[in-house]
XYZ file of C-alpha atoms in Angstrom:
208
model
C 27.725 -16.508 9.242
C 23.992 -16.549 8.544
C 21.717 -14.642 6.204
C 18.756 -13.244 8.134
C 15.733 -11.613 6.501
C 13.520 -9.244 8.492
C 9.994 -8.844 7.135
C 7.920 -6.347 9.061
C 5.085 -3.839 9.048
C 6.380 -0.443 7.992
C 5.227 1.504 11.047
C 7.325 3.205 13.730
C 6.100 1.043 16.595
C 6.999 -2.102 14.690
C 10.284 -1.068 13.058
C 12.050 1.171 15.582
C 12.364 -1.381 18.425
C 14.032 -3.847 16.054
C 16.808 -1.547 14.828
C 19.308 -2.177 17.668
C 18.830 -5.925 17.202
C 19.490 -5.607 13.481
C 22.578 -3.480 14.134
C 23.939 -6.058 16.580
C 23.387 -8.915 14.137
C 25.281 -6.983 11.469
C 28.054 -6.193 13.961
C 28.428 -9.912 14.645
C 28.983 -10.580 10.964
C 25.571 -11.749 9.802
C 24.121 -10.643 6.477
C 20.783 -8.949 7.204
C 18.066 -7.766 4.832
C 14.986 -5.812 5.888
C 11.744 -5.458 3.927
C 10.174 -2.070 4.587
C 8.780 1.075 2.957
C 10.798 4.104 1.789
C 9.956 6.017 4.984
C 12.259 3.738 6.998
C 15.070 3.237 4.491
C 17.604 5.598 6.081
C 17.151 4.277 9.611
C 17.520 0.681 8.492
C 20.478 1.377 6.204
C 22.216 3.011 9.192
C 22.236 -0.378 10.941
C 24.202 -1.913 8.077
C 21.293 -4.013 6.831
C 20.327 -4.129 3.159
C 16.930 -2.547 2.533
C 14.370 -4.290 0.347
C 11.451 -1.994 -0.457
C 7.843 -3.062 -0.571
C 6.212 -2.059 -3.859
C 3.805 0.847 -3.859
C 5.725 3.217 -1.605
C 4.440 4.214 1.823
C 1.004 2.709 2.308
C 0.201 2.594 6.028
C -2.685 0.611 7.435
C -5.732 2.580 8.649
C -4.759 4.561 11.732
C -6.178 4.080 14.245
C -7.754 0.867 12.960
C -10.536 -1.035 14.636
C -10.011 -4.810 14.930
C -12.049 -5.647 11.831
C -10.423 -3.082 9.545
C -7.024 -4.177 10.856
C -7.801 -7.800 9.995
C -9.025 -6.826 6.548
C -5.964 -4.647 5.979
C -3.470 -7.284 7.120
C -4.987 -10.024 4.968
C -5.248 -7.750 1.926
C -1.680 -6.546 2.405
C -0.454 -10.132 2.635
C -2.093 -10.980 -0.696
C -0.486 -7.973 -2.373
C 2.986 -8.266 -0.887
C 3.647 -11.989 -0.951
C 4.524 -12.292 -4.674
C 7.285 -9.618 -4.633
C 8.496 -10.551 -1.146
C 8.781 -14.226 -2.073
C 10.606 -13.284 -5.265
C 13.116 -11.256 -3.233
C 13.558 -13.936 -0.598
C 14.171 -16.662 -3.159
C 17.112 -14.606 -4.414
C 18.333 -13.797 -0.896
C 18.045 -17.430 0.292
C 17.853 -16.591 4.008
C 18.744 -19.031 6.746
C 16.149 -17.406 9.017
C 13.118 -15.157 8.512
C 12.266 -12.786 11.356
C 8.838 -11.210 11.045
C 6.562 -9.012 13.095
C 3.809 -10.821 14.962
C 1.336 -8.729 12.934
C 3.044 -9.527 9.644
C 1.321 -12.629 8.251
C 3.116 -12.362 4.901
C 6.403 -12.978 6.717
C 5.061 -16.136 8.308
C 3.622 -17.431 5.039
C 6.885 -16.676 3.232
C 8.797 -18.759 5.769
C 6.391 -21.661 5.229
C 6.619 -21.398 1.456
C 10.424 -21.359 1.509
C 10.690 -23.953 4.297
C 12.900 -21.594 6.296
C 12.900 -21.350 10.122
C 11.142 -18.271 11.464
C 11.033 -16.129 14.588
C 8.308 -13.636 15.528
C 8.718 -10.170 17.041
C 6.375 -8.697 19.650
C 7.461 -5.082 19.964
C 5.178 -4.241 22.908
C 3.695 -7.101 24.924
C 3.082 -10.721 24.081
C -0.641 -11.380 23.867
C -2.822 -13.416 26.224
C -6.072 -12.826 28.123
C -4.296 -10.304 30.353
C -2.964 -8.372 27.342
C -5.398 -9.201 24.510
C -4.344 -9.108 20.897
C -6.115 -6.368 18.905
C -7.375 -8.971 16.448
C -8.456 -11.674 18.905
C -12.062 -12.839 18.762
C -14.106 -10.388 20.832
C -17.524 -8.801 21.182
C -16.083 -5.668 19.583
C -15.013 -7.663 16.541
C -18.423 -9.338 16.313
C -20.243 -6.001 16.591
C -18.060 -4.474 13.890
C -18.703 -7.439 11.604
C -22.438 -6.780 11.834
C -22.044 -3.160 10.728
C -19.157 -3.489 8.257
C -20.050 -6.303 5.848
C -17.697 -4.892 3.231
C -14.693 -5.483 5.513
C -15.939 -8.967 6.352
C -16.220 -9.844 2.667
C -12.804 -8.340 1.991
C -11.198 -10.344 4.764
C -12.809 -13.608 3.673
C -11.843 -12.982 0.058
C -8.206 -12.309 0.981
C -8.007 -15.310 3.301
C -9.447 -17.512 0.590
C -6.854 -16.307 -1.888
C -4.036 -16.846 0.601
C -5.265 -20.384 1.260
C -5.496 -21.206 -2.447
C -2.074 -19.852 -3.372
C 0.139 -20.507 -0.357
C 0.899 -22.774 2.570
C -1.024 -21.037 5.358
C -0.700 -23.753 7.974
C -0.085 -22.205 11.372
C -1.659 -18.890 10.395
C -4.450 -18.008 12.861
C -7.952 -17.973 11.426
C -8.644 -14.533 12.910
C -5.820 -13.330 15.124
C -3.455 -12.040 12.435
C -1.765 -9.596 14.821
C -0.628 -12.548 16.933
C 1.264 -14.812 14.534
C 3.556 -16.943 16.675
C 6.616 -19.050 15.898
C 8.769 -21.584 17.769
C 10.836 -18.555 18.848
C 9.036 -15.348 19.869
C 11.051 -12.293 20.920
C 9.185 -9.882 23.198
C 10.551 -6.362 23.576
C 9.731 -5.966 27.244
C 10.951 -7.603 30.439
C 9.180 -10.400 32.304
C 8.557 -7.933 35.137
C 6.282 -5.797 32.949
C 4.530 -8.503 30.926
C 0.912 -9.047 32.077
C 0.236 -12.686 32.904
C 3.833 -13.640 32.263
C 3.516 -17.114 33.820
C 1.158 -18.160 31.021
C 3.947 -18.063 28.427
C 6.157 -21.039 27.661
C 9.857 -21.025 26.826
C 9.202 -20.176 23.188
C 8.698 -16.585 24.402
C 11.943 -14.804 25.199
C 11.582 -11.486 26.996
C 14.558 -9.520 25.748
C 13.669 -6.147 27.255
C 13.390 -2.807 25.469
C 15.987 -2.224 22.802
């Protein structure tokens, strides 16, 4: 059987939909680890997966974030979490890394370790009918003009990621929409806006 590492944002809307999938993988005999914060330890342990805690305890992103602060937060979080996450994953030696679409540190870890990866979209997959919260937009441009500190923070974090890691395939801006050759979408095709725009790399698995 395989060793599968889940690397995700520690927020209810990102973690909870994945738990039945994790439980089923464990039931089928796979070894599953899940990187998360202490707030989700009990729920994940109940699936049979082994919990790996992010350092620093529960540190949620700004809620509700605007696109620019979300971008800044995701890039900064990736810089902080990649060293311990990579250290863990090198010991785990996963056959597959499964990461949230808004979890760039999971995607970079897969690149660094040369491990296949799959992405999780726990609501809709993103396109022009269902825009990603971090896609280029007038709202993002307007925020950049009034929040130079966040712009500088984002650019600084992206520069550090580029210097230290293999960031090929990571979107320049759209860090909440990090795709992989396999993308699991937790809705049905019937409810996905603009569903015909998605190729076969998107698998609509329905709500869990």
